[in-house]
Coordinates of C-alpha atoms and ligand atoms in Angstrom, one line a residue:
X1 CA -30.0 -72.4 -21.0
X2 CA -31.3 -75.9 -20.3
X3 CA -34.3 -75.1 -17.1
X4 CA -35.9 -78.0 -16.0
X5 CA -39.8 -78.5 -16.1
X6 CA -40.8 -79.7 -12.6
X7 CA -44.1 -78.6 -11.2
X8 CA -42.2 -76.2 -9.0
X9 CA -40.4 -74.2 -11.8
X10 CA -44.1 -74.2 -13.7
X11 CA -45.6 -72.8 -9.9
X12 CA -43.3 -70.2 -10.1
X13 CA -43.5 -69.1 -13.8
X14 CA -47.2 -68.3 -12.6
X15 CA -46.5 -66.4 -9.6
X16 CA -47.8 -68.8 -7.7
X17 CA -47.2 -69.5 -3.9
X18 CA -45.5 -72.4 -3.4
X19 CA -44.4 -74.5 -0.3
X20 CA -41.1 -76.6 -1.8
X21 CA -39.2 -79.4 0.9
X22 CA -35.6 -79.9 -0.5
X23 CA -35.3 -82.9 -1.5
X24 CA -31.6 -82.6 -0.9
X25 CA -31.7 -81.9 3.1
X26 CA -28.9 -84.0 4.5
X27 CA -28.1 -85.3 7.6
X28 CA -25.8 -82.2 9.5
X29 CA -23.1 -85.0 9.5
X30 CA -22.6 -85.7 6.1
X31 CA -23.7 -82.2 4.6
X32 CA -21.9 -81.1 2.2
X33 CA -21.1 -77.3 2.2
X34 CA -19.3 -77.0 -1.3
X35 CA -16.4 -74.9 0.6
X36 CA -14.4 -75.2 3.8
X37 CA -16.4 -73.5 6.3
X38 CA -16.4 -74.3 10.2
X39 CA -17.5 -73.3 13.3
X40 CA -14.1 -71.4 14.1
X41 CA -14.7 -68.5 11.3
X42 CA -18.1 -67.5 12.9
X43 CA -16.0 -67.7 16.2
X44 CA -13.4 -65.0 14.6
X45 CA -16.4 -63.1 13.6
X46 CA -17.8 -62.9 17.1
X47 CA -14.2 -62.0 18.7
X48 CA -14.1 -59.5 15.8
X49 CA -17.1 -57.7 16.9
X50 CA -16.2 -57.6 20.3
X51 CA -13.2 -56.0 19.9
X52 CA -15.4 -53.2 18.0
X53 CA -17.4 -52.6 20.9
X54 CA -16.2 -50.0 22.9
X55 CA -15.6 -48.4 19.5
X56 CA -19.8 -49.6 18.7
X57 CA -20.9 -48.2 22.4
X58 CA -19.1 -44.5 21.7
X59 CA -20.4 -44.0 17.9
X60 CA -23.9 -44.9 18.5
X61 CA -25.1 -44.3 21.9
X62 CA -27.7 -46.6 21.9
X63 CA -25.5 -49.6 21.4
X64 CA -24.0 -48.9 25.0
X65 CA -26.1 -50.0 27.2
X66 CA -25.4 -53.8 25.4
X67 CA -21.9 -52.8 25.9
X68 CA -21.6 -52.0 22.0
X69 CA -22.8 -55.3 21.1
X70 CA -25.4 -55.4 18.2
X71 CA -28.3 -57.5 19.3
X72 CA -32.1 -58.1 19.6
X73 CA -34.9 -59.2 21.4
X74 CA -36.4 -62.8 21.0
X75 CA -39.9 -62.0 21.7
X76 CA -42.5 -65.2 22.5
X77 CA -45.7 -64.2 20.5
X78 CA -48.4 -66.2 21.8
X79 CA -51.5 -64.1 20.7
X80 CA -50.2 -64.1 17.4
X81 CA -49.8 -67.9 17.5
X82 CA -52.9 -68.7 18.3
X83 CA -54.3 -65.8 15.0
X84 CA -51.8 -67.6 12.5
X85 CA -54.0 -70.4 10.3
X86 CA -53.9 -72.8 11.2
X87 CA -52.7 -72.0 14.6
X88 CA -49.2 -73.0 15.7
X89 CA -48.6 -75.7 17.7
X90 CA -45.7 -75.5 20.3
X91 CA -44.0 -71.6 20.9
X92 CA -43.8 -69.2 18.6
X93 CA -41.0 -66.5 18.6
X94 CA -40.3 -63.5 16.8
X95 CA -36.4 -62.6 16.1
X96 CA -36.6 -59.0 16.4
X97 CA -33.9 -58.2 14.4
X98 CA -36.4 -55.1 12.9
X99 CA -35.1 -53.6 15.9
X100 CA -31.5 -54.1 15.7
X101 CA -30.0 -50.5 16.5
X102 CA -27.5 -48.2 13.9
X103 CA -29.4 -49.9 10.8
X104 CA -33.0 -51.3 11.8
X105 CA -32.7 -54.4 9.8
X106 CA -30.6 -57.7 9.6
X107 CA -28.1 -55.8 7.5
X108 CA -27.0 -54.7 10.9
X109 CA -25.1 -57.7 11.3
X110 CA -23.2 -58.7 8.3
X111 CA -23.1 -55.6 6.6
X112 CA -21.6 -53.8 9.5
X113 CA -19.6 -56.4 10.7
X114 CA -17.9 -56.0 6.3
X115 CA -17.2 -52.6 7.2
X116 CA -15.5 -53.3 10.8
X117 CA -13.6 -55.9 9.3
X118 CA -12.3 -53.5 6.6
X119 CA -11.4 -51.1 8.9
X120 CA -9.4 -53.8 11.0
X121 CA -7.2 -53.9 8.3
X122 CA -6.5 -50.7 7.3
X123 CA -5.8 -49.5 10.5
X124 CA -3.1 -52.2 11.1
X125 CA -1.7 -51.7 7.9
X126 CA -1.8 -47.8 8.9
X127 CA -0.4 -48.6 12.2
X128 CA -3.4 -47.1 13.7
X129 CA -4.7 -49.7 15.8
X130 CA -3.4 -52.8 17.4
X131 CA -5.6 -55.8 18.6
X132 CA -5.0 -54.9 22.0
X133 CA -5.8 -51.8 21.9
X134 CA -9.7 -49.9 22.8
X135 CA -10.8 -49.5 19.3
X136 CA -12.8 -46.3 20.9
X137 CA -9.6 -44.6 19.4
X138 CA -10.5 -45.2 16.3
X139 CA -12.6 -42.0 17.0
X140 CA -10.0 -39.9 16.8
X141 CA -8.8 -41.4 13.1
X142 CA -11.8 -40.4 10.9
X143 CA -9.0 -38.1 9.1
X144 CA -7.5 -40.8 8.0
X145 CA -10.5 -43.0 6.8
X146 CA -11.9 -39.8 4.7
X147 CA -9.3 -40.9 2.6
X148 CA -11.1 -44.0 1.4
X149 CA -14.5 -45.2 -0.3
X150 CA -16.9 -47.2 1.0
X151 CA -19.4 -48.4 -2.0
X152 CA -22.1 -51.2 -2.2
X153 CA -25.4 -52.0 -4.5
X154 CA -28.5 -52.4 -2.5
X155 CA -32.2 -52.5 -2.8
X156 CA -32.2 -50.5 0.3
X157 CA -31.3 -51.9 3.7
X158 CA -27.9 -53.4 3.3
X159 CA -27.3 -49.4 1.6
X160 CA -28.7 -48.4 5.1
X161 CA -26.2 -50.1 6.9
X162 CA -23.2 -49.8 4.9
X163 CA -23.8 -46.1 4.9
X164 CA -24.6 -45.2 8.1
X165 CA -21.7 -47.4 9.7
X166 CA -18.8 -46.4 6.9
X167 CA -19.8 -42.6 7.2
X168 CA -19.5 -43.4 10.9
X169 CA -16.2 -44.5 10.6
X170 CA -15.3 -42.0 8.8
X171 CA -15.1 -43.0 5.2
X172 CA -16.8 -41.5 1.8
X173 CA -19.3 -44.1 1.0
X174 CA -21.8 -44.3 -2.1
X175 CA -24.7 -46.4 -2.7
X176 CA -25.6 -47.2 -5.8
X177 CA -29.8 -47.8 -5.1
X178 CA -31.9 -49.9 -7.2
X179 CA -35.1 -48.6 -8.2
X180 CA -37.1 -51.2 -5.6
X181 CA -35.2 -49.1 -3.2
X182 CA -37.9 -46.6 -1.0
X183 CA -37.4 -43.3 -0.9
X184 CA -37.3 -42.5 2.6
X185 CA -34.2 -44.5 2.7
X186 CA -32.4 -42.4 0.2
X187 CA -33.5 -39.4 2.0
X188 CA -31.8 -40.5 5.4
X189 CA -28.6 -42.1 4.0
X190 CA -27.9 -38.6 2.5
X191 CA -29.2 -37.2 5.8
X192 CA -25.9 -39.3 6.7
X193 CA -23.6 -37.5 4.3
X194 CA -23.9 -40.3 2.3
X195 CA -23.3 -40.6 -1.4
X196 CA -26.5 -42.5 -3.1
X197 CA -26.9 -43.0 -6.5
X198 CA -30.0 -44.1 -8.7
X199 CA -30.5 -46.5 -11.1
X200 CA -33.8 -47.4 -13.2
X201 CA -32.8 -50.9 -13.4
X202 CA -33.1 -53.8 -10.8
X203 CA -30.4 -54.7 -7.8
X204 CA -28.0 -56.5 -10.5
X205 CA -27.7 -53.4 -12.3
X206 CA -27.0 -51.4 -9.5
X207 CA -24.4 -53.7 -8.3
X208 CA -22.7 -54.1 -11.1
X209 CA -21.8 -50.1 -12.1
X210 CA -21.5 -50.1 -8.1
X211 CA -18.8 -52.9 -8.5
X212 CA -17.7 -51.3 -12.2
X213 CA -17.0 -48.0 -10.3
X214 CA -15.3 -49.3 -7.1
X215 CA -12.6 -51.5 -9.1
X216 CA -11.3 -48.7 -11.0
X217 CA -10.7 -47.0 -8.1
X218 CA -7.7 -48.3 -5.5
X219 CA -9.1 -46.3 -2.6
X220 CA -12.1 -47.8 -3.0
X221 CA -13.6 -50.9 -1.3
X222 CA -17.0 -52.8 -2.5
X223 CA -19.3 -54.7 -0.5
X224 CA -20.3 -57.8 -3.0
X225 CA -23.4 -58.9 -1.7
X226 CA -23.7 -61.6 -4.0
X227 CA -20.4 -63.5 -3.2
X228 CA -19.4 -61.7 0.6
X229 CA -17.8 -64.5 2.8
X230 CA -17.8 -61.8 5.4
X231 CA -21.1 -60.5 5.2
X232 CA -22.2 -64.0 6.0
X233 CA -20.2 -64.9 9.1
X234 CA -21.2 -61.4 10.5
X235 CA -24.7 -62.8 9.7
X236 CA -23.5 -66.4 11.3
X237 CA -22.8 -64.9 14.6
X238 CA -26.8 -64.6 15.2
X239 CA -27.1 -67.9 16.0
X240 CA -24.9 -68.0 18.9
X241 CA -26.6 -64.8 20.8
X242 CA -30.0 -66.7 19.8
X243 CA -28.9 -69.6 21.4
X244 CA -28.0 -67.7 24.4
X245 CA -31.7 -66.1 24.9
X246 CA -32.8 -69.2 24.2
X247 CA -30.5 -70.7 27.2
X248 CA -31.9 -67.9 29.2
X249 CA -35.6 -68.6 29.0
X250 CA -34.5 -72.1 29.8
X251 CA -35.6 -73.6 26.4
X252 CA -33.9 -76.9 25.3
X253 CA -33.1 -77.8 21.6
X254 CA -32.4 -81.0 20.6
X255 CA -33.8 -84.3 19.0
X256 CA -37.3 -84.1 21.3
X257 CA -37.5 -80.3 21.2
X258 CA -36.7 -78.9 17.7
X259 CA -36.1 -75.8 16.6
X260 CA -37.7 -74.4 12.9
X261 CA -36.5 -71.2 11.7
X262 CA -38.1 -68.8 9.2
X263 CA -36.3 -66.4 7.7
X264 CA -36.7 -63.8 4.4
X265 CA -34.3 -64.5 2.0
X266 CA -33.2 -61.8 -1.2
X267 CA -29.9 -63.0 -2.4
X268 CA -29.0 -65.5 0.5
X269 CA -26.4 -63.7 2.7
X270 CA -28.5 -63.1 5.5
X271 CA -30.6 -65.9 5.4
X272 CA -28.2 -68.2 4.3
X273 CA -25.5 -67.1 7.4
X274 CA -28.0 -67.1 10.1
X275 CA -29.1 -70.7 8.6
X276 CA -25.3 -72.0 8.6
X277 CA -24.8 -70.5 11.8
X278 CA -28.2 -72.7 13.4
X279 CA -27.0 -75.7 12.0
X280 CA -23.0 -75.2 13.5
X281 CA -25.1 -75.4 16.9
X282 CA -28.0 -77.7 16.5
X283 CA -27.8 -79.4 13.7
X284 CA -30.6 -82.3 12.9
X285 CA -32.7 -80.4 15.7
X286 CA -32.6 -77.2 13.3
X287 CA -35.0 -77.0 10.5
X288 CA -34.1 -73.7 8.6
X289 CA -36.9 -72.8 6.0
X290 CA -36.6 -69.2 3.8
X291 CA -39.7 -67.0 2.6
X292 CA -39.5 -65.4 -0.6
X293 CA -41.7 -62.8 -2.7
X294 CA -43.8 -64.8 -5.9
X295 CA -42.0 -62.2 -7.8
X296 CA -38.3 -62.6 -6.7
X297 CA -38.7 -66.3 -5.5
X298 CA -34.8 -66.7 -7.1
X299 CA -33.2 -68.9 -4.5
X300 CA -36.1 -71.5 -4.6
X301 CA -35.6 -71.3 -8.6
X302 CA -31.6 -71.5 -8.5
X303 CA -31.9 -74.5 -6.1
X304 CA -34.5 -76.2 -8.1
X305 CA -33.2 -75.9 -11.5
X306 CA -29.4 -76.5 -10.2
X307 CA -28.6 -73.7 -12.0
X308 CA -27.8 -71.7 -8.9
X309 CA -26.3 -68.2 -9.9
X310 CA -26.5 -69.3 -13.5
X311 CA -30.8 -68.2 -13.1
X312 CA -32.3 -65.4 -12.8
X313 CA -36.3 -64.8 -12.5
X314 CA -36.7 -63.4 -15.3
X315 CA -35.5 -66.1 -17.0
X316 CA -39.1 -67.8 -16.2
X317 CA -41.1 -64.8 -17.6
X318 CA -41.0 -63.3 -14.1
X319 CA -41.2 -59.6 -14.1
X320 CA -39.3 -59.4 -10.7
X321 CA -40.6 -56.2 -9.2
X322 CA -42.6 -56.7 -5.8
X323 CA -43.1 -54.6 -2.6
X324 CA -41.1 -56.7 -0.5
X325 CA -38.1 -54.1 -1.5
X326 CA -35.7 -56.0 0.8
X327 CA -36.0 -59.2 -0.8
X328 CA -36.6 -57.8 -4.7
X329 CA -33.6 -59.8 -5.8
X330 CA -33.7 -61.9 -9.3
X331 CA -30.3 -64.0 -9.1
X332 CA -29.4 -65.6 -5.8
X333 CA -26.0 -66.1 -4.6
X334 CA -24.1 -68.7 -5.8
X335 CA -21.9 -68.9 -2.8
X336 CA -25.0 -69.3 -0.5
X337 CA -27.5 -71.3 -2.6
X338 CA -24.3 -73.4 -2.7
X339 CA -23.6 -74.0 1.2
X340 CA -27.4 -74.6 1.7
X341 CA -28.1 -77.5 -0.8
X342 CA -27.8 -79.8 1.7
X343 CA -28.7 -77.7 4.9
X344 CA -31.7 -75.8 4.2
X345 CA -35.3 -77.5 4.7
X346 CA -37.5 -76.0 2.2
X347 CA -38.8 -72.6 1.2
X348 CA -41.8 -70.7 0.4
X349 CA -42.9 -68.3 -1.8
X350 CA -45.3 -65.5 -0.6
X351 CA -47.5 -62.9 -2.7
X352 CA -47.1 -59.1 -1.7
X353 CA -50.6 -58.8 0.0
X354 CA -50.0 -61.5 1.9
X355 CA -47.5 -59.8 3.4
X356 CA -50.0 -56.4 4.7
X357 CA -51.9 -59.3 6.1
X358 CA -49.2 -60.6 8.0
X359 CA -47.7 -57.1 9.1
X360 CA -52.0 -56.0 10.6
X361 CA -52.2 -58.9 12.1
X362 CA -48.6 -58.9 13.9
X363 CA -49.4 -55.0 14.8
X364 CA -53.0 -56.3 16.0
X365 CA -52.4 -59.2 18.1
X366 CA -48.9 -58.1 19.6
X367 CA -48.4 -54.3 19.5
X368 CA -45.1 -55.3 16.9
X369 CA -43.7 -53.4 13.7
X370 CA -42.0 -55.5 11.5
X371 CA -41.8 -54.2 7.2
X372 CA -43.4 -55.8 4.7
X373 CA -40.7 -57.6 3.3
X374 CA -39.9 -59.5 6.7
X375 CA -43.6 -60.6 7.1
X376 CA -42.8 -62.9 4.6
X377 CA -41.4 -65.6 6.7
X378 CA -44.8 -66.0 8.4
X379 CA -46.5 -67.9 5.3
X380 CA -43.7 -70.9 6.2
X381 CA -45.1 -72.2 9.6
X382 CA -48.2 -71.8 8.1
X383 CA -47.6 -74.0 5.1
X384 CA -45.4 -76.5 7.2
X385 CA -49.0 -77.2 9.6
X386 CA -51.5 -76.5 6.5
X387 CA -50.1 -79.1 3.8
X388 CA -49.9 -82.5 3.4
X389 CA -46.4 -81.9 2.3
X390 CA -45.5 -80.3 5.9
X391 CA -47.4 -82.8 7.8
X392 CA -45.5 -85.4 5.7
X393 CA -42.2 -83.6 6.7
X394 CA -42.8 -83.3 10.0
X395 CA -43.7 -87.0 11.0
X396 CA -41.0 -88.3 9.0
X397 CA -38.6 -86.4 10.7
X398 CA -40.3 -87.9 13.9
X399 CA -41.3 -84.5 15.5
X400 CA -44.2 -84.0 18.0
X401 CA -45.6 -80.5 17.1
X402 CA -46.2 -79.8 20.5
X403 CA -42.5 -79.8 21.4
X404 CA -41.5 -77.7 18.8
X405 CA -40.4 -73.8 19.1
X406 CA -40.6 -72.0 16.2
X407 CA -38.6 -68.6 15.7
X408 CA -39.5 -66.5 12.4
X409 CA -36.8 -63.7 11.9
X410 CA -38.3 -60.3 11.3
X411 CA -36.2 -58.4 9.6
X412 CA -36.8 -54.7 9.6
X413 CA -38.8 -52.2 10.4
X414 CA -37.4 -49.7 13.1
X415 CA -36.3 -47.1 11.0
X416 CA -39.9 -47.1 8.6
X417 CA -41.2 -43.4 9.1
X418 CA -44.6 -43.5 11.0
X419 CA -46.6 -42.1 7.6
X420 CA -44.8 -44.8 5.5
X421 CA -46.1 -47.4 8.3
X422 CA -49.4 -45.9 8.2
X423 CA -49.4 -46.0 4.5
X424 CA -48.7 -50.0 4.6
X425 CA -51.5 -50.7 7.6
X426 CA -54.0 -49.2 4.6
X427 CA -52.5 -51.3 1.8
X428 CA -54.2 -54.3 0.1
X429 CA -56.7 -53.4 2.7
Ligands
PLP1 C1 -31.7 -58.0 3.0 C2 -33.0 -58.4 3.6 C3 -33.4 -59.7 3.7 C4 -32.6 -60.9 3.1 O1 -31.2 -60.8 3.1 P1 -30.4 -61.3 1.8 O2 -29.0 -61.4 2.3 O3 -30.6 -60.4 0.7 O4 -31.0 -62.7 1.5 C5 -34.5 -60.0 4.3 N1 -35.3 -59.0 4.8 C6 -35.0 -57.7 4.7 C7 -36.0 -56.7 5.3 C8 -33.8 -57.4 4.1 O5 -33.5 -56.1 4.0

């Protein structure tokens, strides 16, 4: 393998942090996604879940009072702001999507929406279920799911929500953990009847006997993480309901009132749909930027190289092991790195304590939880008003800073036992 030597690449071989601008970014109009995607699949995804919500609202309780409809708060953060350095100009938001009931983490979106959309079809094929119907009665058919398999390879949250949601359904699911993956999320998938298995290695590994295991077996269905259309359209449909609270607190986005948008990235499904879904809506007045760990920076390094998929962090010397457990991901997806060549803004890489700072001074300033890994996002606003680089960016893009509303996208943390958050406030300390 042929990997380039540009300053970035030599950064990252050193673990160091690292504020990239793609030098790629197109105009929305001429962006070229590398597949045919549009604006009418994240509208199929968004019908999709409705029609699962009277279904949602019965299974888990605390869906209902949303009417079954998966969501989080968009919280304005202004003590923060002021605490970040240098202090952000404009509004600052957090995306609570920490909060997100049934899993607690992004994986809430696309990874239940895959399993809903699964289920679609095998109750139509069954006969079960019909699109007018109330899914609610899918309640009464978790005989009939039992006799299919459910499997995905996680570091530990997408495991979370595959789990939870397929053993809700009804199905036998496994997943196949890394060994990033914490503990107390084994312990409550199986506290969910759920199947998990360990592995020593990293997230490939487990993926790929997940993915080994599944194929060989008809009944069985795998989540592919690394290649899911479906995963990201159920991650897509974020930006809509965004846009909505944004609408509500009577915020404008457009060419004199941008938007920026921060958000952890581990193999690019989440990231990379909520991302795709911004840019459907806003487009030039969008500026999506991802955050990655110094040890698992493996989008920034696909992207750079133009090796995409064909890279993996270790590849640089990189041992790839890092606290941020949801983003502990060596190879990005190709699919993803793919659609975002010409969409995404730049990216930054963050090292592991920066991310207890982060989560202190989010706890101290606004009384919020967020996990380690989804701190991450926080070094990009930083880096964008810090640099010469982001200054450079944000004048030739003609923006006045004041105007600006900046959301970063926390991405879990409900579910975190209180002594594993206590454990964190007293890390790096
Ligand atoms: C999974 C995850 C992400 C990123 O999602 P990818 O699809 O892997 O890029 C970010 N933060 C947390 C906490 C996650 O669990």
């Amino acid at each position: 393998m042929q990997i380039p030597n540009t300053p970035t690449i030599e950064a990252l071989r050193n673990a160091q942090e690292v504020f990239w601008l793609n030098p790629k970014l197109t105009a929305f109009r001429e962006a070229d996604f590398g597949y045919p995607l549009d604006a009418s699949m994240i509208a199929d995804a968004e019908a999709r879940l409705r029609r699962f919500a009277p279904f949602l609202a019965k299974c888990f309780p605390e869906t209902a009072e949303n009417g079954g409809l998966i969501e989080s708060p968009l919280t304005e953060t202004p003590v923060l702001q002021k605490a970040l350095s240098p202090a952000i100009p404009g509004r600052l938001f957090l995306k609570r999507d920490s909060d997100l009931p049934i899993a607690g983490s992004v994986k809430a979106r696309g990874g239940i929406y895959e399993v809903l959309k699964h289920t679609e079809e095998l109750a139509f094929s069954a006969g079960i279920l019909r699109p007018e119907d109330d899914y609610s009665i899918l309640l009464q058919h978790r005989d009939f799911f039992r006799g299919y398999k459910m499997q995905v390879g996680s570091t530990g949250n997408l495991g979370m929500s595959i789990g939870i949601m397929s053993a809700a359904v009804g199905y036998e699911a496994i997943v196949h953990m890394s060994a990033d993956a914490k503990q107390w999320k084994k312990d409550l998938l199986r506290s969910h009847g759920v199947t998990v298995v360990e592995y020593e290695g990293d997230y490939s590994a487990a993926v790929a006997e997940g993915r080994r295991r599944s194929d060989a077996d008809p009944t069985s269905y795998f989540v592919d993480d690394e290649n899911s259309r479906d995963l990201f359209f159920g991650y897509a449909v974020a930006a809509g309901r965004t846009r909505a609270q944004l609408d509500a607190m009577g915020i404008p986005v457009d060419a004199q009132n941008p938007l920026f948008v921060y958000i952890p990235c581990g193999v690019g499904g989440a990231p990379g749909g909520i991302a795709f879904g911004m840019k459907q809506l806003f487009g030039d007045a969008v500026h999506c930027f991802f955050a990655e760990p110094v040890q698992a920076p493996c989008m920034l390094l696909g992207m750079e190289s133009g090796l995409g998929q064909g890279i993996c962090v270790q590849n640089i010397g990189l041992h790839g092991r890092t606290d941020a457990d949801g983003l502990a991901v060596g190879r990005p997806s190709g699919f993803v790195g793919r659609v975002m060549e010409n969409l995404l803004s730049g990216d930054v890489t963050v090292a592991d304590r920066r991310l207890y700072d982060y989560m202190r001074l989010l706890l101290d300033t606004e009384g919020l939880f967020i996990e380690p890994s989804s701190c991450a996002a926080y070094a990009a606003p930083e880096a964008l008003f810090a640099t010469e680089e982001g200054r450079q960016y944000l004048h030739s893009h003609g923006i006045a800073a004041e105007q600006a509303t900046h959301i970063v996208w926390a991405t879990g943390g409900r579910l975190v036992p209180l002594e594993v958050r206590e454990h964190y406030r007293n890390t790096y300390l």
